[in-house]
XYZ file of C-alpha atoms in Angstrom:
614
model
C -52.114 -69.274 8.550
C -51.850 -68.005 4.907
C -50.342 -64.730 3.801
C -51.788 -63.355 0.597
C -48.800 -61.790 -1.128
C -50.056 -60.378 -4.406
C -50.217 -63.058 -7.019
C -48.546 -65.725 -4.750
C -49.806 -67.358 -1.569
C -47.226 -68.073 1.101
C -47.713 -70.611 3.969
C -46.432 -68.830 7.044
C -45.012 -70.589 10.124
C -47.560 -71.467 12.812
C -47.631 -69.112 15.809
C -46.297 -70.498 19.044
C -48.535 -70.462 22.162
C -46.547 -67.536 23.487
C -47.100 -65.626 20.194
C -50.784 -66.371 20.297
C -50.997 -65.113 23.894
C -49.152 -61.956 22.872
C -51.478 -61.312 19.953
C -54.514 -61.844 22.175
C -53.198 -59.191 24.532
C -52.105 -56.609 21.931
C -54.552 -57.194 19.126
C -54.542 -54.240 16.721
C -53.882 -51.555 19.284
C -50.986 -49.157 19.136
C -48.302 -49.912 21.745
C -48.463 -47.745 24.886
C -45.169 -46.128 24.055
C -47.142 -44.162 21.438
C -47.535 -44.203 17.682
C -44.280 -42.481 16.902
C -42.379 -44.992 18.950
C -44.186 -47.839 17.245
C -43.329 -46.475 13.792
C -39.701 -46.064 14.701
C -39.547 -49.565 16.071
C -41.055 -50.889 12.853
C -38.450 -48.979 10.734
C -35.674 -50.464 12.832
C -37.079 -53.929 12.412
C -37.361 -53.375 8.627
C -33.777 -52.097 8.487
C -32.622 -55.161 10.335
C -34.540 -57.443 8.039
C -33.133 -55.900 4.889
C -29.613 -56.181 6.275
C -29.989 -59.862 7.041
C -31.515 -60.547 3.618
C -28.574 -58.807 1.990
C -26.131 -60.802 4.046
C -27.820 -64.183 3.591
C -28.952 -64.100 -0.040
C -26.607 -66.308 -2.095
C -25.203 -64.915 -5.317
C -27.272 -65.911 -8.369
C -30.408 -66.667 -6.354
C -33.621 -66.658 -8.348
C -36.414 -64.302 -7.433
C -38.414 -67.118 -6.008
C -35.491 -68.170 -3.807
C -34.945 -64.565 -2.690
C -38.641 -64.231 -1.794
C -38.643 -67.448 0.207
C -35.589 -66.382 2.174
C -37.054 -62.883 2.705
C -40.291 -64.407 3.987
C -38.493 -66.647 6.511
C -36.276 -63.835 7.872
C -39.093 -61.288 7.989
C -41.383 -63.691 9.862
C -38.714 -64.384 12.445
C -37.836 -60.720 12.999
C -41.428 -59.490 13.322
C -42.491 -61.911 16.091
C -43.016 -59.063 18.581
C -45.505 -57.219 16.371
C -49.297 -57.583 16.249
C -50.658 -60.014 13.666
C -51.902 -57.377 11.150
C -48.688 -55.336 11.181
C -46.596 -58.535 11.043
C -48.341 -59.756 7.902
C -48.214 -56.363 6.310
C -44.474 -56.012 6.833
C -43.732 -59.558 5.679
C -45.788 -58.909 2.543
C -43.990 -55.657 1.828
C -40.543 -57.179 2.368
C -41.238 -60.158 0.111
C -42.588 -57.932 -2.649
C -39.570 -55.687 -2.584
C -36.857 -58.365 -3.140
C -35.704 -59.576 -6.510
C -36.530 -56.303 -8.215
C -40.045 -56.051 -6.674
C -41.600 -52.688 -5.866
C -42.921 -53.351 -2.296
C -46.533 -52.252 -1.816
C -46.723 -51.264 -5.483
C -45.854 -54.678 -6.773
C -49.437 -56.012 -6.947
C -50.227 -53.103 -9.301
C -47.193 -53.945 -11.421
C -48.444 -57.528 -11.662
C -52.021 -56.506 -12.454
C -52.457 -56.424 -16.303
C -55.487 -54.108 -16.000
C -53.319 -51.409 -14.363
C -51.601 -49.164 -16.925
C -50.218 -46.435 -14.620
C -49.232 -46.069 -10.971
C -48.955 -42.638 -9.380
C -47.566 -41.897 -5.930
C -48.500 -38.326 -5.048
C -47.498 -38.579 -1.363
C -46.782 -41.460 1.090
C -50.460 -41.681 1.916
C -51.849 -41.063 -1.573
C -51.388 -43.636 -4.298
C -53.476 -43.623 -7.479
C -53.648 -46.188 -10.305
C -55.207 -46.108 -13.734
C -57.099 -49.378 -14.135
C -59.055 -50.133 -17.313
C -58.912 -46.449 -18.263
C -60.252 -45.194 -14.876
C -58.337 -43.293 -12.189
C -58.584 -44.995 -8.788
C -57.423 -43.945 -5.327
C -55.966 -47.035 -3.643
C -55.671 -47.906 0.022
C -51.919 -48.417 -0.287
C -49.904 -46.319 2.207
C -46.198 -45.919 2.735
C -45.122 -45.448 6.332
C -43.060 -42.357 5.489
C -41.581 -40.419 2.638
C -38.225 -42.091 3.414
C -39.813 -45.326 2.362
C -40.861 -43.834 -0.974
C -37.428 -42.417 -1.528
C -35.871 -45.788 -0.667
C -38.053 -47.440 -3.282
C -36.868 -44.969 -5.905
C -33.213 -45.366 -4.865
C -33.492 -49.107 -5.298
C -34.932 -48.628 -8.811
C -32.394 -46.081 -10.062
C -29.535 -47.839 -8.205
C -29.796 -50.738 -10.663
C -28.952 -48.428 -13.545
C -26.254 -46.479 -11.700
C -28.148 -43.297 -11.011
C -28.675 -41.307 -7.909
C -31.792 -39.814 -6.273
C -30.855 -37.273 -3.668
C -30.926 -33.515 -2.994
C -28.263 -32.865 -5.623
C -30.261 -34.912 -8.202
C -33.891 -34.549 -7.115
C -35.474 -35.579 -10.425
C -34.771 -38.870 -12.145
C -36.070 -41.034 -14.975
C -35.537 -44.769 -15.080
C -36.863 -47.990 -16.629
C -37.932 -51.124 -14.812
C -36.736 -54.507 -16.013
C -39.964 -55.048 -17.932
C -39.575 -51.744 -19.794
C -41.988 -49.755 -17.663
C -40.955 -46.092 -17.360
C -40.367 -44.444 -13.969
C -40.164 -40.762 -13.099
C -39.582 -39.491 -9.587
C -39.229 -36.052 -8.044
C -38.507 -35.467 -4.370
C -38.861 -32.597 -1.802
C -38.373 -29.703 -1.746
C -39.401 -29.661 -5.371
C -42.393 -31.950 -4.631
C -44.297 -30.247 -1.826
C -46.405 -33.163 -0.510
C -43.648 -35.682 -0.510
C -41.746 -37.695 -3.131
C -43.910 -38.178 -6.256
C -43.473 -41.222 -8.391
C -45.069 -42.052 -11.755
C -44.719 -45.500 -13.284
C -46.110 -45.979 -16.797
C -46.252 -49.688 -17.438
C -44.953 -51.094 -20.643
C -48.084 -51.569 -22.772
C -49.154 -55.018 -23.946
C -47.902 -55.425 -27.445
C -50.371 -56.304 -30.137
C -49.560 -59.745 -31.593
C -49.637 -60.565 -35.293
C -52.962 -62.439 -34.749
C -54.399 -59.334 -33.002
C -53.647 -57.177 -36.014
C -55.148 -59.756 -38.369
C -58.341 -60.007 -36.298
C -58.620 -56.220 -36.221
C -58.436 -56.019 -39.935
C -55.095 -54.117 -39.898
C -53.436 -56.972 -41.767
C -55.644 -58.340 -44.632
C -56.122 -62.101 -44.583
C -57.675 -62.481 -48.035
C -61.245 -63.232 -46.763
C -62.565 -60.538 -49.071
C -61.092 -62.414 -52.032
C -57.976 -60.283 -52.241
C -54.311 -61.124 -51.655
C -53.651 -62.807 -48.301
C -51.083 -60.399 -46.743
C -51.226 -62.253 -43.394
C -50.269 -65.551 -44.991
C -47.470 -63.973 -47.029
C -45.906 -62.370 -43.877
C -46.323 -65.546 -41.869
C -44.301 -67.338 -44.529
C -41.769 -64.531 -45.156
C -40.567 -64.006 -41.563
C -39.709 -67.573 -40.607
C -38.097 -67.985 -44.041
C -35.891 -65.087 -43.349
C -36.866 -62.522 -45.994
C -35.552 -59.016 -45.219
C -38.489 -56.641 -44.512
C -38.839 -52.889 -44.302
C -41.934 -51.454 -42.655
C -42.692 -48.062 -44.030
C -45.060 -45.620 -42.237
C -46.160 -42.072 -42.835
C -43.652 -39.414 -42.016
C -45.634 -36.308 -41.467
C -45.984 -35.044 -44.995
C -48.523 -32.284 -44.559
C -47.978 -32.166 -40.821
C -45.979 -28.959 -40.738
C -45.581 -25.552 -39.149
C -45.826 -21.991 -40.509
C -42.361 -20.745 -41.222
C -42.510 -17.997 -38.584
C -43.187 -20.478 -35.736
C -40.174 -20.480 -33.298
C -38.627 -23.829 -32.362
C -36.970 -24.189 -28.972
C -33.289 -25.158 -29.369
C -31.375 -27.377 -26.898
C -29.874 -24.197 -25.505
C -33.268 -22.810 -24.624
C -33.073 -20.185 -27.264
C -35.729 -19.890 -30.007
C -35.444 -19.563 -33.809
C -38.084 -19.565 -36.550
C -38.423 -23.011 -38.075
C -38.009 -21.509 -41.574
C -34.567 -20.173 -40.593
C -33.449 -23.472 -39.041
C -34.608 -25.551 -41.967
C -33.176 -23.387 -44.714
C -29.870 -22.968 -42.852
C -29.440 -26.753 -42.406
C -30.469 -27.576 -45.983
C -28.070 -24.981 -47.444
C -30.037 -24.976 -50.719
C -29.535 -28.647 -51.321
C -32.762 -30.633 -51.207
C -33.893 -34.129 -52.046
C -37.400 -34.337 -53.468
C -39.410 -37.403 -52.518
C -42.098 -39.102 -54.610
C -44.832 -36.947 -52.967
C -43.237 -33.647 -53.945
C -41.858 -32.815 -50.457
C -38.217 -31.804 -50.026
C -36.063 -32.944 -47.206
C -32.437 -33.036 -46.097
C -30.811 -35.338 -43.592
C -28.854 -33.312 -41.013
C -26.447 -33.828 -38.184
C -25.524 -31.607 -35.216
C -28.827 -29.800 -34.683
C -30.549 -30.437 -31.317
C -33.907 -29.140 -30.128
C -35.912 -29.619 -26.916
C -38.169 -32.585 -27.122
C -40.993 -33.841 -24.754
C -41.138 -37.323 -23.304
C -44.805 -38.245 -23.141
C -44.231 -40.955 -20.494
C -42.409 -38.798 -17.919
C -43.342 -35.167 -18.821
C -39.593 -34.228 -19.024
C -38.197 -31.977 -21.680
C -34.680 -32.891 -22.879
C -32.407 -32.082 -25.811
C -32.962 -34.412 -28.793
C -31.217 -34.752 -32.111
C -32.824 -33.480 -35.353
C -32.307 -36.140 -38.066
C -33.924 -34.419 -40.999
C -35.453 -31.041 -41.999
C -38.537 -30.724 -44.276
C -40.077 -28.154 -46.619
C -43.319 -28.520 -48.508
C -45.833 -26.377 -50.398
C -48.177 -24.554 -48.068
C -51.902 -25.351 -48.292
C -54.271 -22.414 -48.811
C -55.205 -22.307 -45.214
C -53.522 -23.106 -41.816
C -54.855 -23.604 -38.341
C -54.179 -21.008 -35.691
C -54.488 -22.236 -32.027
C -54.461 -19.761 -29.152
C -54.389 -20.768 -25.469
C -55.591 -19.238 -22.210
C -52.020 -18.542 -21.143
C -51.151 -16.606 -24.317
C -49.503 -19.331 -26.323
C -50.040 -19.411 -30.105
C -49.179 -21.936 -32.785
C -49.899 -21.966 -36.524
C -49.795 -25.422 -38.186
C -51.412 -27.390 -40.991
C -54.754 -28.940 -40.207
C -53.363 -32.432 -40.002
C -50.499 -31.608 -37.659
C -50.937 -33.630 -34.420
C -50.837 -32.036 -30.977
C -50.794 -33.794 -27.568
C -54.226 -33.519 -26.054
C -55.140 -34.656 -22.490
C -57.942 -37.203 -22.547
C -60.720 -36.956 -19.952
C -60.195 -40.459 -18.630
C -56.504 -39.961 -18.302
C -53.792 -40.492 -20.827
C -52.798 -38.579 -23.978
C -54.120 -38.512 -27.519
C -52.292 -37.157 -30.531
C -54.998 -35.208 -32.306
C -54.897 -33.383 -35.627
C -54.930 -29.617 -35.145
C -58.172 -29.325 -37.172
C -59.885 -31.627 -34.572
C -58.709 -29.649 -31.544
C -61.533 -27.581 -29.972
C -61.725 -24.760 -27.375
C -61.550 -26.298 -23.936
C -59.088 -29.018 -24.921
C -55.904 -29.320 -22.772
C -52.807 -29.423 -24.869
C -49.216 -30.178 -23.749
C -46.986 -27.087 -23.541
C -43.427 -26.456 -22.383
C -42.943 -25.156 -18.852
C -39.362 -24.187 -19.062
C -39.215 -21.573 -16.321
C -35.642 -20.625 -15.402
C -34.352 -24.075 -14.691
C -31.837 -26.061 -16.721
C -33.307 -27.538 -19.896
C -32.469 -31.106 -18.914
C -34.744 -30.813 -15.895
C -37.557 -28.805 -17.540
C -41.077 -30.196 -17.440
C -44.077 -29.984 -19.697
C -47.441 -28.835 -18.424
C -50.943 -28.244 -19.880
C -52.716 -25.168 -21.225
C -56.313 -24.696 -22.252
C -57.178 -24.023 -25.862
C -59.048 -20.716 -26.110
C -59.443 -20.322 -29.885
C -59.064 -22.504 -33.008
C -59.587 -20.953 -36.456
C -58.523 -21.284 -40.048
C -56.339 -18.484 -41.435
C -54.894 -17.904 -44.966
C -51.326 -19.128 -45.411
C -49.000 -16.195 -45.711
C -45.977 -18.029 -47.165
C -45.114 -20.334 -50.001
C -43.782 -23.166 -47.796
C -44.457 -24.897 -44.511
C -41.689 -26.650 -42.562
C -41.136 -29.618 -40.230
C -38.322 -31.416 -38.341
C -37.728 -35.219 -37.850
C -36.663 -35.459 -34.220
C -35.415 -38.448 -32.160
C -38.287 -38.957 -29.728
C -40.745 -37.716 -32.365
C -41.745 -34.435 -30.580
C -40.362 -30.919 -30.250
C -41.407 -27.609 -28.757
C -42.663 -24.839 -31.008
C -44.535 -21.539 -30.848
C -44.018 -18.165 -29.182
C -44.599 -19.989 -25.918
C -43.683 -23.696 -26.435
C -46.312 -26.140 -27.487
C -45.624 -29.851 -27.877
C -45.992 -31.160 -31.429
C -45.564 -34.671 -32.745
C -43.932 -36.178 -35.913
C -46.013 -46.952 -34.870
C -45.693 -50.482 -35.044
C -46.163 -53.494 -37.199
C -42.544 -54.292 -36.607
C -43.185 -55.632 -33.092
C -45.891 -58.002 -34.360
C -43.600 -59.328 -37.054
C -40.917 -60.132 -34.472
C -43.406 -62.501 -32.880
C -43.223 -64.696 -35.948
C -39.445 -65.277 -35.621
C -38.553 -68.772 -34.478
C -37.510 -68.896 -30.793
C -34.207 -70.647 -31.341
C -32.769 -67.697 -33.276
C -30.470 -65.080 -31.687
C -31.741 -61.510 -32.144
C -29.995 -58.230 -31.623
C -32.442 -55.381 -31.335
C -31.312 -51.710 -31.666
C -33.563 -48.748 -30.736
C -33.386 -45.175 -29.745
C -35.850 -45.927 -26.936
C -36.806 -49.451 -26.023
C -40.311 -50.034 -27.380
C -40.259 -53.424 -29.046
C -41.295 -56.366 -26.893
C -39.672 -59.545 -28.283
C -40.935 -62.830 -26.852
C -37.884 -64.869 -27.937
C -35.521 -66.029 -25.161
C -32.274 -65.417 -27.123
C -32.326 -61.598 -27.460
C -29.750 -58.873 -26.894
C -31.289 -55.360 -26.646
C -29.203 -52.244 -27.314
C -30.266 -48.637 -26.822
C -28.697 -45.377 -28.022
C -27.473 -42.775 -25.569
C -27.875 -39.038 -26.010
C -24.960 -36.685 -25.364
C -24.510 -35.125 -21.929
C -25.098 -31.435 -21.345
C -21.338 -31.081 -22.245
C -22.058 -32.696 -25.607
C -20.059 -35.861 -24.761
C -20.852 -39.540 -24.531
C -23.341 -39.904 -27.382
C -23.843 -43.455 -28.770
C -25.733 -43.543 -32.030
C -27.561 -46.309 -33.849
C -24.766 -46.743 -36.388
C -22.220 -47.420 -33.626
C -24.457 -49.981 -32.080
C -25.136 -51.535 -35.436
C -21.474 -51.964 -36.211
C -20.959 -53.576 -32.791
C -23.995 -55.838 -33.308
C -22.330 -57.350 -36.390
C -19.693 -58.744 -34.053
C -22.197 -60.369 -31.722
C -23.131 -63.375 -33.915
C -26.706 -62.425 -34.467
C -29.000 -64.528 -36.670
C -31.099 -61.388 -37.263
C -30.707 -57.673 -36.538
C -33.795 -55.624 -35.831
C -33.432 -51.822 -35.944
C -36.399 -49.933 -34.649
C -35.972 -47.166 -37.269
C -33.310 -46.070 -39.644
C -33.031 -42.342 -40.188
C -29.516 -41.614 -41.287
C -26.204 -43.113 -42.283
C -26.778 -46.325 -40.223
C -28.794 -47.589 -43.232
C -25.444 -48.405 -44.962
C -24.582 -50.922 -42.273
C -28.129 -52.218 -42.070
C -28.153 -53.049 -45.846
C -24.733 -54.671 -45.541
C -26.060 -56.869 -42.675
C -29.062 -57.876 -44.787
C -26.765 -58.735 -47.752
C -24.046 -60.557 -45.784
C -25.106 -63.367 -43.475
C -28.025 -61.829 -41.515
C -31.082 -62.601 -43.591
C -34.418 -62.001 -42.022
C -33.457 -58.690 -40.569
C -36.016 -55.935 -40.294
C -36.362 -52.151 -39.810
C -38.768 -49.300 -40.242
C -38.534 -46.103 -42.342
C -40.601 -42.999 -42.123
C -42.098 -42.710 -45.610
C -45.486 -42.183 -47.215
C -45.272 -44.791 -49.971
C -43.120 -47.595 -51.250
C -41.505 -45.299 -53.787
C -40.895 -42.654 -51.112
C -39.315 -45.330 -48.883
C -36.819 -46.326 -51.601
C -35.953 -42.723 -52.261
C -35.277 -42.126 -48.639
C -33.068 -45.148 -48.372
C -31.095 -43.919 -51.371
C -30.505 -40.576 -49.777
C -29.363 -42.149 -46.472
C -26.919 -44.426 -48.271
C -25.474 -41.556 -50.280
C -24.975 -39.504 -47.129
C -23.436 -42.387 -45.268
C -21.056 -43.509 -47.951
C -17.597 -42.044 -48.367
C -16.738 -40.641 -51.768
C -18.880 -40.605 -54.866
C -21.118 -43.611 -55.246
C -23.073 -44.041 -58.513
C -26.804 -44.101 -58.050
C -27.017 -47.442 -59.828
C -24.624 -48.962 -57.270
C -26.774 -47.609 -54.460
C -29.938 -48.986 -55.981
C -28.266 -52.369 -56.585
C -27.349 -52.551 -52.875
C -30.950 -51.724 -51.853
C -32.519 -54.029 -54.380
C -30.384 -56.978 -53.354
C -30.896 -56.376 -49.642
C -34.664 -55.878 -49.364
C -37.308 -58.520 -50.166
C -40.514 -56.935 -48.935
C -41.754 -53.463 -48.160
C -44.915 -53.173 -46.019
C -46.631 -49.807 -46.191
C -48.857 -48.953 -43.271
C -51.236 -46.053 -42.455
C -53.156 -44.628 -39.495
C -56.327 -42.765 -40.217
C -58.984 -41.117 -38.111
C -62.504 -41.995 -39.341
C -65.367 -39.462 -39.416
C -66.786 -40.948 -36.203
C -63.510 -40.131 -34.376
C -62.192 -43.680 -34.171
C -58.641 -44.399 -35.350
C -57.967 -47.211 -37.783
C -54.622 -48.718 -38.696
C -54.033 -50.965 -41.686
C -51.555 -52.300 -44.236
C -52.063 -50.225 -47.378
C -49.534 -51.947 -49.624
C -47.214 -54.991 -49.788
C -44.528 -54.807 -52.409
C -41.912 -57.319 -53.430
C -38.553 -56.307 -54.703
C -37.590 -58.052 -57.984
C -34.189 -56.400 -58.550
C -33.344 -53.599 -61.015
C -34.703 -53.127 -64.473
C -31.628 -53.314 -66.737
C -33.150 -51.035 -69.213
C -33.808 -48.148 -66.821
C -31.742 -48.953 -63.769
C -34.922 -48.442 -61.741
C -36.359 -50.761 -59.153
C -38.500 -53.607 -60.494
C -41.337 -53.573 -57.866
C -44.205 -56.067 -57.875
C -47.160 -54.756 -55.925
C -48.693 -57.805 -54.275
C -51.460 -55.968 -52.457
C -52.824 -52.416 -52.437
C -55.781 -51.148 -50.428
C -57.665 -47.991 -51.340
C -59.178 -45.663 -48.824
C -62.077 -47.314 -46.949
C -65.468 -45.990 -48.156
C -66.242 -44.465 -44.804
C -63.015 -42.462 -44.899
C -63.474 -41.434 -48.537
C -66.987 -40.197 -47.939
C -65.902 -38.112 -44.894
C -62.963 -36.335 -46.609
C -63.137 -33.585 -49.207
C -61.272 -34.179 -52.415
C -58.608 -31.596 -51.687
C -57.675 -33.332 -48.388
C -57.496 -36.965 -49.736
C -53.807 -36.852 -50.850
C -52.922 -36.578 -47.107
C -54.563 -39.955 -46.523
C -53.306 -41.826 -49.558
C -50.126 -43.834 -49.428
C -49.805 -43.747 -45.624
C -50.122 -40.136 -44.610
C -52.315 -39.864 -41.515
C -54.605 -37.781 -39.430
């Protein structure tokens, strides 16, 4: 007899004559004691099986060893059950050990499944190849669903009970889990698992045209990067910040306390009249201590997040006003992205000018609950129209997590990555330390230590920032340090690491051009350094640390498709002694594709050039 257990096939012990006789008598029928009695008996058997597995599993056993032991114990303990129930229970038990998710494990193992949704014990949906599918998977009871969640969150030291009925967690593979239990969930415990997406490899990006390979006769960017990474050049990936993607000054932003304040007031207060102007004419100021409510796309939760920079730029002639069916209103620039629900499931970040009546956009559903447990919901767009700008400036925030809530009634707004593909070119014998705000990179190397920041508690305690992790990483004997994104004073330690024994390190910066990237790095260094540091010394530190800057862009074409590509590859050649400015050699530069150029009026093209995106 063979049990089909997901991706593996297990050879089960042969039934004894007595067992065969018992199966022939009982078949698939429910025992005479009644269905409830049968279910209770099965639950008792499963509890006994789990207890024996816990007692008999040796410390350090591999997942395969745990599964083999679980199969043996489960088969022995279910001898009294009918064949179909016996196989089902053995399958569930085996799939739940070693970090498995029981009846959900086959979906976790299926690469075509991107999301798993448990609405109730008897209703499990999956998203496979972009389509929502109701499965035939059933849990015996809500207790079993809760038990699954408790096993998941128990690994990270969290609780899931009546005192903590909503929880977020991450599986070992990086997949995100959100669960909410009764009485908040009326039909039973609801679980949503968003699987960690497959990362695009370097070759994927080359094949898609995102990384030029010189076939058109131009510079071979792909070959340059394939040489640069293994030979341990320090690389900064620069991507568009959001220049042009801003709010009208009167738009309220929801603070971490739940209070609202006009974004103009927040930005001007934090800047205190001291601005840094970037190469594109926008002004910004790095800030510390300001927190707003931000939305997690994966879980739908709304939590406090730190603001890392405030922005002010010249207002365009016209802005977009979006009104919703529930009375919400937001006024933004035409290129500002909003979270729009796609018909086939999932979320698309769409420029405000491309939002149409009938679209569902993400909005805050704060209610009267605590902000750390608030959720986002959806509202229907009722009206979209252009209106004249009333003020001289528009404003924006750079927020950890990249989203925040704005508008009279909160609407979710959004502020990428080649970096992950570049890590795939690092030799596997090297030791990497990766530091991120939220784990997104998917390194394939075996010798990797991953560190993640921690936000402050509701009491404002316990925060661990990137700079603290970076300082600690320098003591961990890394060959390279990869920082998902530098936004503040941590850049000082990042540059020191690049300059002192950790060549081949990489990071990303939000900037619209190579020159803008360097200006931002200068500002971060100045803010993170104690005392007065001459600008020439700052530039010397940057010029000696960085070898290559890769500028990337993401643009929506007239047909609605989104295209990502490398727009510029620049090599740092030190400082010009005559001017104390950077000596930059542009190895490659790509102009706007013709199909984009033809579809964009002249006044809008600056938003697309140098990395700004729609």
